[in-house]
XYZ file of C-alpha atoms in Angstrom:
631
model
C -18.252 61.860 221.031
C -20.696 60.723 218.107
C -23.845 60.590 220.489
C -22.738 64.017 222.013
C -22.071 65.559 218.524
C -25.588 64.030 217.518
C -27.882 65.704 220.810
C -25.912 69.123 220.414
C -27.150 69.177 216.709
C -31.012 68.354 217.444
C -30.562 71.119 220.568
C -29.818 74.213 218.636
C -32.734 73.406 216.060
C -31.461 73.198 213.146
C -32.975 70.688 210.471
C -30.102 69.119 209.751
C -27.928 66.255 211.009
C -24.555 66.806 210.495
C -22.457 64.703 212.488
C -24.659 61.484 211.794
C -23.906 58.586 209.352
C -26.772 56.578 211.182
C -29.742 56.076 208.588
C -31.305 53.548 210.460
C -31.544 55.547 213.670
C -31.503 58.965 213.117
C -34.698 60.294 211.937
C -35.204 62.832 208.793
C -36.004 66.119 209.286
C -38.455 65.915 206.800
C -40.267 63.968 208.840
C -40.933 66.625 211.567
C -44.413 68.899 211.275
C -42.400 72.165 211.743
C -40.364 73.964 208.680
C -37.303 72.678 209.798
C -35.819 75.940 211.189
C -37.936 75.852 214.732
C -37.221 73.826 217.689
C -37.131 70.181 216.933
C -39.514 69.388 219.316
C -42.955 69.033 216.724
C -44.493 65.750 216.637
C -43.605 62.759 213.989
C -46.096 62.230 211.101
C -47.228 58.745 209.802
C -45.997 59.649 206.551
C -42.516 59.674 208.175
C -42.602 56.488 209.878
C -43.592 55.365 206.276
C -40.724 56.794 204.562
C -38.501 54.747 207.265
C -39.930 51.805 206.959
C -38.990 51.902 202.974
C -35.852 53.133 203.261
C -34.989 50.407 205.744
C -36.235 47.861 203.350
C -34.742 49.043 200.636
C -31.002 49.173 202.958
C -31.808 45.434 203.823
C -32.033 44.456 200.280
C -28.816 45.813 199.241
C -27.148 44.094 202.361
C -28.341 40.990 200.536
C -27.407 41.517 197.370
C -23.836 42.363 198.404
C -23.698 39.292 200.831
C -25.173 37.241 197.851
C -22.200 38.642 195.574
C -19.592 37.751 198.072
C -21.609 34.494 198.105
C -21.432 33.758 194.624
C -17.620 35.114 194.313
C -16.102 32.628 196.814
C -18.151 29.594 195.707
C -17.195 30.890 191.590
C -14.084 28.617 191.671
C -16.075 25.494 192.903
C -18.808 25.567 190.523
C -16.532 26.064 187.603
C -14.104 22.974 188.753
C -17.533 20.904 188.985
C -18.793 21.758 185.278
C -15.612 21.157 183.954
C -15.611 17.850 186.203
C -18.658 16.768 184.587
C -18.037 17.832 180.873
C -14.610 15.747 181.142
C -16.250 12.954 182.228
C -18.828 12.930 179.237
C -16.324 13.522 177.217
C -14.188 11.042 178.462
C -16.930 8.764 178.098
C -17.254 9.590 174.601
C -13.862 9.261 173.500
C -13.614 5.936 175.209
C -16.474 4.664 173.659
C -15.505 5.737 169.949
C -11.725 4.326 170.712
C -13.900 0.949 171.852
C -15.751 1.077 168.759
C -12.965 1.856 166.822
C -10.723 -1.326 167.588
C -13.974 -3.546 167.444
C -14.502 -2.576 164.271
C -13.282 -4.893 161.506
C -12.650 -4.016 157.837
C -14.602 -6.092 155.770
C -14.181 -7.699 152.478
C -15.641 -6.235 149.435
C -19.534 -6.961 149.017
C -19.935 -8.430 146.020
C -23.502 -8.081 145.855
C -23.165 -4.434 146.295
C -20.533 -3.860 143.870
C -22.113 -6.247 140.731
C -25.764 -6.639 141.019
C -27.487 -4.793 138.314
C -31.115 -4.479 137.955
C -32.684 -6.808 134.526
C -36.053 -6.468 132.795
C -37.962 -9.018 131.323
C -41.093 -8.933 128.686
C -44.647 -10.345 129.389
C -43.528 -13.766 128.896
C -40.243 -13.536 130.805
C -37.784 -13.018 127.371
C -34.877 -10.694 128.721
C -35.377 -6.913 127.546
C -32.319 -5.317 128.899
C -30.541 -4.352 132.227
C -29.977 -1.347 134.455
C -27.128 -1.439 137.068
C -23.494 -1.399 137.570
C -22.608 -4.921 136.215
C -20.800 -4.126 133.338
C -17.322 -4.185 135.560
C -13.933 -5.019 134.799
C -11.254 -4.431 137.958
C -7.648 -2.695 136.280
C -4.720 -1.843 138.786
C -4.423 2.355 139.257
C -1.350 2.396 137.100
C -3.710 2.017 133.923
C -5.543 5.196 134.972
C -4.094 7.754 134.154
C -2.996 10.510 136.723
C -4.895 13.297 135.148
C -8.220 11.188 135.711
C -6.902 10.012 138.926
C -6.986 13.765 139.581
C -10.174 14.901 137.847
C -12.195 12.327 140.107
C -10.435 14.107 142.883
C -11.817 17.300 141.808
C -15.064 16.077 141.403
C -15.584 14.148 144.287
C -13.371 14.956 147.092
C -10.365 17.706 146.649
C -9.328 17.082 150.262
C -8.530 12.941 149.727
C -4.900 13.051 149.122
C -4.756 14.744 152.759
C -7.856 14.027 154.891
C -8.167 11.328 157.223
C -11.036 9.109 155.249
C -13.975 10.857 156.584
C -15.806 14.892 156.391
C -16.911 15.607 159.980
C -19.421 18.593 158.600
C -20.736 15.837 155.883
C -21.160 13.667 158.333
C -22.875 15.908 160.906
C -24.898 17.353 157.311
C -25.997 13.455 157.173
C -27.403 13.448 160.590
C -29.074 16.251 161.059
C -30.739 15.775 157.749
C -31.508 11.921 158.620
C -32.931 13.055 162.285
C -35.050 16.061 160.806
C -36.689 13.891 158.308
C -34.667 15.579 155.496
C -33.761 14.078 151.907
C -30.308 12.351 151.602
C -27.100 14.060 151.805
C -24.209 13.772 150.097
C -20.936 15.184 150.350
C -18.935 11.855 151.644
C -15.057 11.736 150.840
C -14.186 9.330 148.548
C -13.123 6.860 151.349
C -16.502 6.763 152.705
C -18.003 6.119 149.364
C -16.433 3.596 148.310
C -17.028 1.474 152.473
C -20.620 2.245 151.382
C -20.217 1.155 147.907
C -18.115 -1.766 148.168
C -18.077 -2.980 151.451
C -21.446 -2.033 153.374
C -25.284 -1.849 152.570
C -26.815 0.786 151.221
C -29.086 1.432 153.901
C -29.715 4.975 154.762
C -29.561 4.994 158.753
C -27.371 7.108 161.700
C -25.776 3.525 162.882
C -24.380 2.676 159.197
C -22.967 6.058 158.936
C -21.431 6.272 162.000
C -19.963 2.823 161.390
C -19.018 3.649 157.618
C -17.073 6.802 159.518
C -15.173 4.267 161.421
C -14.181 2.009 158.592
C -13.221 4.539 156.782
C -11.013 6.060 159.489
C -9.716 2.574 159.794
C -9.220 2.020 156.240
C -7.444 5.637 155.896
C -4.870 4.406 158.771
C -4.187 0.548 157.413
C -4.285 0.935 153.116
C -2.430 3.950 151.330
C -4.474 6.097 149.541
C -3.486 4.860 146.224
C -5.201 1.965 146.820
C -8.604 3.249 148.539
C -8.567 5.215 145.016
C -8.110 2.194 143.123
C -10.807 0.557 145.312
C -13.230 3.461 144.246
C -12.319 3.689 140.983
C -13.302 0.241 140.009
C -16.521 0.081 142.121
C -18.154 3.761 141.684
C -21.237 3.850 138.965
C -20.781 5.534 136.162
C -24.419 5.339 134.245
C -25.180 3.376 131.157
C -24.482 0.231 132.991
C -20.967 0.780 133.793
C -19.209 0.035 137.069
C -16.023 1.615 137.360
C -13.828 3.466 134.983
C -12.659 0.867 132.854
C -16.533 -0.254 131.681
C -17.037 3.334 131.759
C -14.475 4.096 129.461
C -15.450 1.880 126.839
C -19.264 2.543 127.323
C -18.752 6.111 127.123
C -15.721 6.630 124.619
C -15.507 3.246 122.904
C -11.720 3.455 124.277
C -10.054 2.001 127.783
C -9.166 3.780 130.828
C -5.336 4.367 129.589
C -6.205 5.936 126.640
C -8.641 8.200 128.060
C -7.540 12.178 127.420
C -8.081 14.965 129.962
C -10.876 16.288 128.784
C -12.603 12.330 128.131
C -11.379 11.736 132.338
C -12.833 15.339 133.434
C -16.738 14.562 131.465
C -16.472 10.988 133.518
C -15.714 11.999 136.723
C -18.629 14.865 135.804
C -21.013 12.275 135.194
C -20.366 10.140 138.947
C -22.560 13.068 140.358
C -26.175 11.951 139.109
C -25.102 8.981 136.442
C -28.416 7.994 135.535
C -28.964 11.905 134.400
C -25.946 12.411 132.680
C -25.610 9.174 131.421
C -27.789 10.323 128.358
C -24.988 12.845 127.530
C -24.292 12.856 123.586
C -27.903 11.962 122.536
C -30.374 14.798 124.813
C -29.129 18.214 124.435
C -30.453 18.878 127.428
C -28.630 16.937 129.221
C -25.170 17.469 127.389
C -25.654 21.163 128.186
C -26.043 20.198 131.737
C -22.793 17.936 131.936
C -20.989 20.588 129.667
C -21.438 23.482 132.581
C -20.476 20.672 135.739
C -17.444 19.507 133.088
C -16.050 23.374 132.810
C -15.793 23.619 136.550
C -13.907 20.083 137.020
C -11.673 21.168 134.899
C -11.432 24.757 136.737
C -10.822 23.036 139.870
C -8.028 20.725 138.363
C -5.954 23.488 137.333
C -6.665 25.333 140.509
C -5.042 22.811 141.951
C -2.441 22.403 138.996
C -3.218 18.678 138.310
C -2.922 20.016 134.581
C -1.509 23.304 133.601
C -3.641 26.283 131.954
C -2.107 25.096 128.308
C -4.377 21.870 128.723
C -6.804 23.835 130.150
C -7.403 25.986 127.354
C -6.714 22.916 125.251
C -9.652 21.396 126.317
C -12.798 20.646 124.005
C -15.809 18.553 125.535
C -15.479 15.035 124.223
C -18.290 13.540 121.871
C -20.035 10.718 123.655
C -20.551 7.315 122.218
C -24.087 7.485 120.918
C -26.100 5.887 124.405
C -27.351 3.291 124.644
C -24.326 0.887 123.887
C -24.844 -2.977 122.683
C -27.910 -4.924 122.789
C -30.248 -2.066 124.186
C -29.587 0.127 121.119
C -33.024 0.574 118.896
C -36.579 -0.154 120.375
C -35.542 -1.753 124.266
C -34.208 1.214 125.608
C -38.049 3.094 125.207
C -39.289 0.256 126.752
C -36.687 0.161 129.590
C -37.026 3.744 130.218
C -40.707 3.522 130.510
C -40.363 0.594 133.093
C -37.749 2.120 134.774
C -39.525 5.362 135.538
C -42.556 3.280 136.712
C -40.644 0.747 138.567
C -38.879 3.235 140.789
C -42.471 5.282 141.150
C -43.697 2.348 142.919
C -41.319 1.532 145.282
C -40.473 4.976 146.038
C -37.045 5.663 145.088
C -34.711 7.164 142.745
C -34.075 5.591 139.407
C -29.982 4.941 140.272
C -31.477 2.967 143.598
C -33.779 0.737 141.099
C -30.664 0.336 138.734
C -28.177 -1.265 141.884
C -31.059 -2.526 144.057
C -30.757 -5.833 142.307
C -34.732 -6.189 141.130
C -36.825 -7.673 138.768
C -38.733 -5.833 136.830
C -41.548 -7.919 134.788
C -42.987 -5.459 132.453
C -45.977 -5.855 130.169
C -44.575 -5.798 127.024
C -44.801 -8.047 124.173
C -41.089 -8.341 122.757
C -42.079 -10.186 119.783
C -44.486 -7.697 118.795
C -42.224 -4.879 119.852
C -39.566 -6.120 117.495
C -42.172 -6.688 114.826
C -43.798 -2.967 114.754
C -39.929 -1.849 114.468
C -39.472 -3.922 111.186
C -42.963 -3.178 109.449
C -42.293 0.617 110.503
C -38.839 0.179 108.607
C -40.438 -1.452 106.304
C -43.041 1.043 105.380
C -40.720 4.041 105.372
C -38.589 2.099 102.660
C -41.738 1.173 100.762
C -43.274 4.965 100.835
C -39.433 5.907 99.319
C -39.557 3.321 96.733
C -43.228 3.410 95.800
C -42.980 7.695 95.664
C -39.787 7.088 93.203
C -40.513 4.631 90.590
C -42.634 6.753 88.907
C -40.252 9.585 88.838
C -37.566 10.827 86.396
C -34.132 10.644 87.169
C -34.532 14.737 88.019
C -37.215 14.051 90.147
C -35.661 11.527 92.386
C -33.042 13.778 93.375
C -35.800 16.701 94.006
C -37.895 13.791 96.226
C -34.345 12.595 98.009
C -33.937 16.253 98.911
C -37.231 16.504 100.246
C -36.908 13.384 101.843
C -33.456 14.542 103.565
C -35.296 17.927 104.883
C -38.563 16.103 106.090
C -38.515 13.230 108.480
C -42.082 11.188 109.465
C -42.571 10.030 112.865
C -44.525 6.855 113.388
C -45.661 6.052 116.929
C -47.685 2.901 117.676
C -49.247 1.688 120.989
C -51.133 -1.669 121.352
C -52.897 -1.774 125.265
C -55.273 -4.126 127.074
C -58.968 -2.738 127.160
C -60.513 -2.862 130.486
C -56.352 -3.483 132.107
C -54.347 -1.084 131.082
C -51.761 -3.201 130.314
C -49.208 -1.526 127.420
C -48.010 -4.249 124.812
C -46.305 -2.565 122.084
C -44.628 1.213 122.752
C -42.936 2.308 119.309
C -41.649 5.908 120.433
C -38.842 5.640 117.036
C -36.702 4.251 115.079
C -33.900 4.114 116.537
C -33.321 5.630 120.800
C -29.438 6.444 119.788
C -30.733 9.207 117.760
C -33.971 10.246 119.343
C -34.280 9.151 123.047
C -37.684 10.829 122.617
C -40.747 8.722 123.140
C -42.959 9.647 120.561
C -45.597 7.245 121.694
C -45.576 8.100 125.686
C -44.804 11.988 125.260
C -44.985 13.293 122.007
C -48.092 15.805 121.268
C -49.845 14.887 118.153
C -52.475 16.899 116.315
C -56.041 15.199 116.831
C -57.995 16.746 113.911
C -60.740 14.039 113.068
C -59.396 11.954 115.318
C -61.639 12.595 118.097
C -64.716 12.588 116.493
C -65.801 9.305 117.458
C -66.499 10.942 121.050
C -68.532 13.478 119.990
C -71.735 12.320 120.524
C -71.397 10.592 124.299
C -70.326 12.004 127.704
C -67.046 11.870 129.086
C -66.346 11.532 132.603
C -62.727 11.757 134.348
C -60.033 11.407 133.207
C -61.344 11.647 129.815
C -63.410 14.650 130.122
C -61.243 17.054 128.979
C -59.978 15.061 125.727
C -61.862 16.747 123.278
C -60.047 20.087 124.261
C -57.254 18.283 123.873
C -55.507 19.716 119.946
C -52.734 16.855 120.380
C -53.087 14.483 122.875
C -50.187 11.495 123.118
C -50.565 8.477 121.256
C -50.992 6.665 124.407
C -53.746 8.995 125.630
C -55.383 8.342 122.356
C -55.424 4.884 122.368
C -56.430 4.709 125.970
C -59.590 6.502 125.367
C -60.743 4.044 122.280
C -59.473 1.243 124.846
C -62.382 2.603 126.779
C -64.785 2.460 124.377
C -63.704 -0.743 123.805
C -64.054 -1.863 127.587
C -67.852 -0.505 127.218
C -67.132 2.786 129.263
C -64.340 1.693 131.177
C -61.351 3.333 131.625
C -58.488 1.482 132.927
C -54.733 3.406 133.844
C -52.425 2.220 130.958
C -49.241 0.543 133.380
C -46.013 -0.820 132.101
C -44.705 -2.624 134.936
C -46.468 -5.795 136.246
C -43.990 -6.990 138.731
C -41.009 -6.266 140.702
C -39.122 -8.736 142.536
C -35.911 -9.124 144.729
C -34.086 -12.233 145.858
C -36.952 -14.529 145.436
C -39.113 -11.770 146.824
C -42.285 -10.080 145.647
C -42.455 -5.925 145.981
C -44.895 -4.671 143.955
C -47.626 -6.364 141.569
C -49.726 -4.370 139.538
C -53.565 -4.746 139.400
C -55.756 -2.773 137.202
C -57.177 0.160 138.420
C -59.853 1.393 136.694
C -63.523 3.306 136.356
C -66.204 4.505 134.687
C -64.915 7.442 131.967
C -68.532 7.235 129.788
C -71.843 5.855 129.703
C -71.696 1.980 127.998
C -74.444 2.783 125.844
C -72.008 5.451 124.317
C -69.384 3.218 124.538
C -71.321 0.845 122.494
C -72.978 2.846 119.937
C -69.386 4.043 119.072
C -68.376 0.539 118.704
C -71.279 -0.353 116.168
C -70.592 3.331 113.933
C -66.466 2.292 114.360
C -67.952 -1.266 113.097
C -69.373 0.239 109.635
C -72.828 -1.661 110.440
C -71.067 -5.169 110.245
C -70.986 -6.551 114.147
C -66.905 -7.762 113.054
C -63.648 -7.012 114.878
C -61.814 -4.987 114.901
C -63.541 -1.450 115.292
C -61.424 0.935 112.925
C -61.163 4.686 112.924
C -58.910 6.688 110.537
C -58.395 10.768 111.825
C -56.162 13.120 110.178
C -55.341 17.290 110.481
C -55.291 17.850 107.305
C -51.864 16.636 105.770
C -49.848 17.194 108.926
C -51.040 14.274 110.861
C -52.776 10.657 110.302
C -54.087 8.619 113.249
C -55.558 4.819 112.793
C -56.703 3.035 115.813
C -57.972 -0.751 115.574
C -59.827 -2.309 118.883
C -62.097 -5.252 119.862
C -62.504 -6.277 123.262
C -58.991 -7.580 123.801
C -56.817 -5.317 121.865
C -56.412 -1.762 121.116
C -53.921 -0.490 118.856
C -53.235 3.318 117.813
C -50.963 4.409 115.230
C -49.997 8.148 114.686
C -48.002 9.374 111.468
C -46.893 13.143 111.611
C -43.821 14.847 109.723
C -41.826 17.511 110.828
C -38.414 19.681 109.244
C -35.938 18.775 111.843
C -34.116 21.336 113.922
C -31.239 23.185 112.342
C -29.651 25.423 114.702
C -31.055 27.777 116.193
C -34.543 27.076 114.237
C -36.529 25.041 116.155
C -38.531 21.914 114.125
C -41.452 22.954 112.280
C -44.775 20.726 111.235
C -44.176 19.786 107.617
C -46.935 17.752 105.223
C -46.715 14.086 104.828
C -45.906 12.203 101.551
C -49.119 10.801 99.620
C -47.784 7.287 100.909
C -48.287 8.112 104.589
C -52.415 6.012 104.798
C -50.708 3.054 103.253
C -48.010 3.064 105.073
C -50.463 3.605 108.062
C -52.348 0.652 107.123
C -49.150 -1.382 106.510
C -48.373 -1.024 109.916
C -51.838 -1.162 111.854
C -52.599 -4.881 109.885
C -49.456 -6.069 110.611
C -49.077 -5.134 114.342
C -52.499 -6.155 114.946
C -52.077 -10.145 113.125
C -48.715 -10.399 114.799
C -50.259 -9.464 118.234
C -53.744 -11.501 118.102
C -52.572 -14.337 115.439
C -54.934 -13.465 112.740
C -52.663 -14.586 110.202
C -52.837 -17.570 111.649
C -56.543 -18.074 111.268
C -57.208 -17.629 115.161
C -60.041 -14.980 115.900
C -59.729 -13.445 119.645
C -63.030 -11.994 119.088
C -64.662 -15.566 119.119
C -63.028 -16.314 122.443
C -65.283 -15.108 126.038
C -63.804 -12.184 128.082
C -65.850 -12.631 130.702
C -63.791 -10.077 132.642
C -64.885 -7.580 130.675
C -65.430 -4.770 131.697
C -64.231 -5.150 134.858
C -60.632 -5.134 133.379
C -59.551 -8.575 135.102
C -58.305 -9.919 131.725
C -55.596 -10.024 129.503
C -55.411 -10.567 125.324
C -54.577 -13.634 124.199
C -51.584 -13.770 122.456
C -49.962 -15.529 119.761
C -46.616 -15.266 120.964
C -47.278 -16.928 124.070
């Protein structure tokens, strides 16, 4: 009935195909040459073969993307149960491997080594100078802390530890992403895992030690309560200033032990376990005590957060003052020289300072000791002599007008003895005392030249010294280096502090001079014969002052150069910052007292032995050292 509905269509003429559903067979009638409304009977174009041939195409396609769907819908449930097949199996695989690595891992015992070695400094001549490093340790049971520092480590450190499971999956995953891409170290460890690294591993940075640190601390969170992986941490983590856990800390920091400590003492030490070797300086660098104050506050926010104290003691709380830093026998004049060294030391083996202070080195600087200790006594000795001399010829009102003065004005003396032609620094007096002014006045402080720099007037200066008469205060080091190369006829030689670094028997790093041409030796001679006064003598002397504000005398001969810079400032009072101030009439003799003693002590002059007699035939190649008296 479909093929005779089809033919009785086409027979009456009309253009249209009514009873067909047939695409693929029954032609268009748009295809035909007549208007649609004749016969039927006019002849097929090309253009409607064309038309077919497209639409067929395009009818096949969609046959297989429908048979392609069904396709894809019957085989969905088979592809799915293989993925999930294969992700079970890796992660089967995984699991078994961690649970394999978990029971063959073994706890170990506490590294001793890691917990105790400190690194020590030694002078020119191997005399000890002074330590860095977490030796200063004495082990106390948890029940001597108290619970509010128990708590403000917590808050510092880890506020999860009372209920994690020993380890920080995002810290860890922070760790190794940062450790494949190259990135600096991360932190953000719970205190479980810090104190595995601390106390029981290496401290090598790598993906296998921190994935088997995870694991020991997983372990140790499962096997030991928590009270004693706290205890554990607590008398193993670095505090600064020497101190390894919070008994030494205590004392170092508060003069008191860890029972005694108050809320406020307990919230600035757990502070100061962030970056120890910054905040250690707490109390004496305002700086840094405004620093510690701000990372204190917010301790102290998160212990009542989590009530460990109650919003009475947190109003309550003041910051604590700081024992004055640092404590014992690095107090006065070693602890420039040890921050000098330090600075350096870590510089050349490319690490932090805390890494130098528990790596367990040995740090052979290039100081003299003897003469250190010397140039701190005839400094103290001059200031007391300018007092005296400027009062004895004074009435009884006029002492207490000078003593006021005296109070309200305070002179700086800053002396640095170096090797010409080496580089090597022998004496650095940056002050009198480091408790109260951890500023290096030798190494950093800015001194006004005035006549100073006239010596270099007259010859060429070539890098680095090129820009030095531009230079309004250049450092007393700076200074002295460029009359050191005068005195190494034109050489210039890098002033260094640190002349070897050793570990267990090891060498790291030894220092050899580095050094070139900064002017012409001609110059560098004919300033040696003006410096001189026409007598071929050592030493070479220059005195330079800016007007009454500053007084510089430098001494040199081929073995020695020594600089000492007097200036005299109104200290800080509040918010008014220091100002320049004049120095007393005293201040050349007092120079002079100084220069002649440093320089006998140094060379042994007084002892009727004259360096200048001796060949340097290193010079000025920089290959050799002074001789010294104190050897």
């Amino acid at each position: 009935m479909r093929d005779e509905a089809r033919y009785e269509t086409r027979s009456t003429g009309g253009n249209t195909d009514v009873g067909s559903t047939d695409i693929d067979n029954t032609p268009d009638a748009d295809a035909d040459t007549g208007t649609g409304t004749g016969t039927g009977t006019g002849t097929r174009t090309s253009t409607g073969r064309g038309t077919a041939v497209v639409r067929g195409a395009r009818a096949g396609l969609r046959r297989r993307l429908v048979n392609r769907r069904i396709r894809i819908r019957r085989t969905r449930g088979r592809r799915l149960r293989r993925t999930l097949i294969v992700l079970l199996t890796v992660l089967a695989n995984l699991v078994g491997a961690v649970l394999v690595a978990y029971h063959l891992t073994k706890i170990p015992e506490p590294h001793p080594e890691t917990a105790m070695q400190s690194t020590v400094f030694v002078d020119d001549h191997g005399d000890y100078l002074g330590r860095r490093g977490p030796v200063d340790r004495q082990e106390i049971p948890l029940s001597q802390v108290p619970r509010h520092v128990q708590e403000a480590v917590i808050a510092a450190e880890n506020r999860s530890f009372r209920t994690d499971t020993g380890i920080s999956p995002k810290a860890i995953a922070r760790a190794a992403w940062s450790t494949v891409s190259g990135g600096g170290r991360q932190g953000g460890s719970t205190i479980t895992q810090q104190y595995v690294k601390n106390a029981l591993l290496s401290p090598q940075q790598s993906l296998s030690r921190k994935a088997r640190e995870a694991l020991i601390a997983i372990k140790l969170d499962r096997t030991r309560s928590k009270d004693e992986i706290l205890q554990g941490y607590l008398n193993t983590v670095y505090f600064g200033r020497g101190a390894a856990g919070i008994q030494s800390a205590a004392r170092n920091y508060f003069g008191v032990d860890a029972k005694d400590l108050t809320v406020s003492q307990g919230a600035a030490l757990a502070s100061v376990i962030n970056i120890p070797s910054y905040y250690e300086k707490a109390g004496s660098d305002p700086k840094v005590t405004a620093t510690l104050v701000d990372r204190w506050e917010w301790v102290l926010d998160e212990m009542a957060h989590s009530g460990a104290i109650t919003p009475a003691q947190r109003a309550a709380a003041r910051f604590p003052a700081f024992r004055f830093y640092p404590p014992g026998d690095t107090d006065g004049q070693r602890q420039y020289l040890i921050d000098a060294a330090a600075s350096e030391a870590a510089d050349r083996l490319g690490i932090t300072e805390d890494q130098l202070a528990r790596g367990g080195y040995t740090v052979r600087t290039t100081f003299d000791l003897t003469a250190q200790d010397a140039t701190a006594e005839l400094a103290a000795d001059g200031a007391e002599g300018r007092n005296a001399n400027t009062n004895a010829d004074k009435k009884t009102g006029d002492k207490r007008t000078e003593a006021k003065e005296s109070e309200a004005l305070q002179v700086h003396t800053a002396v640095v003895a170096l090797v010409p032609g080496d580089g090597a620094v022998r004496v650095l007096y940056g002050g009198a005392d480091y408790a109260r002014q951890p500023f290096n006045d030798a190494l950093d402080g800015a001194v006004e030249a005035g006549t100073a720099l006239q010596p270099f007037s007259a010859t060429k200066l070539l890098a680095p010294l090129a820009d030095l008469p531009r230079t309004a205060a250049p450092t007393p080091l700076r200074l002295a280096s460029a009359y050191a190369t005068a005195a190494a006829h034109g050489v210039y030689a890098n002033p260094y502090t640190v002349a070897k670094i050793t570990r267990a028997g090891h060498t790291l790093f030894e220092a050899h001079p580095r050094t070139r041409t900064a002017m012409p030796r001609g110059g560098a001679d004919t300033i040696t014969k003006l410096l001189h006064g026409g007598l071929d003598v050592a030493p070479a002397t220059h005195t330079g002052a800016a007007g009454l504000r500053t007084l510089w005398q430098t001494n040199y001969d081929e073995h020695l150069t020594l600089t000492v810079a007097l200036f005299a400032e109104h200290p800080a009072q509040g918010k008014k910052p220091a100002l320049p101030g004049p120095l007393p009439d005293t201040a050349e003799a007092r120079s002079l007292y100084v220069s002649k003693g440093v320089w006998s002590k140094i060379v042994g002059a007084a002892e009727g032995h004259d360096p200048a007699a001796e060949p340097n035939p290193g010079l000025p190649t920089g290959q050799t050292k002074p001789i010294l008296a104190t050897r």
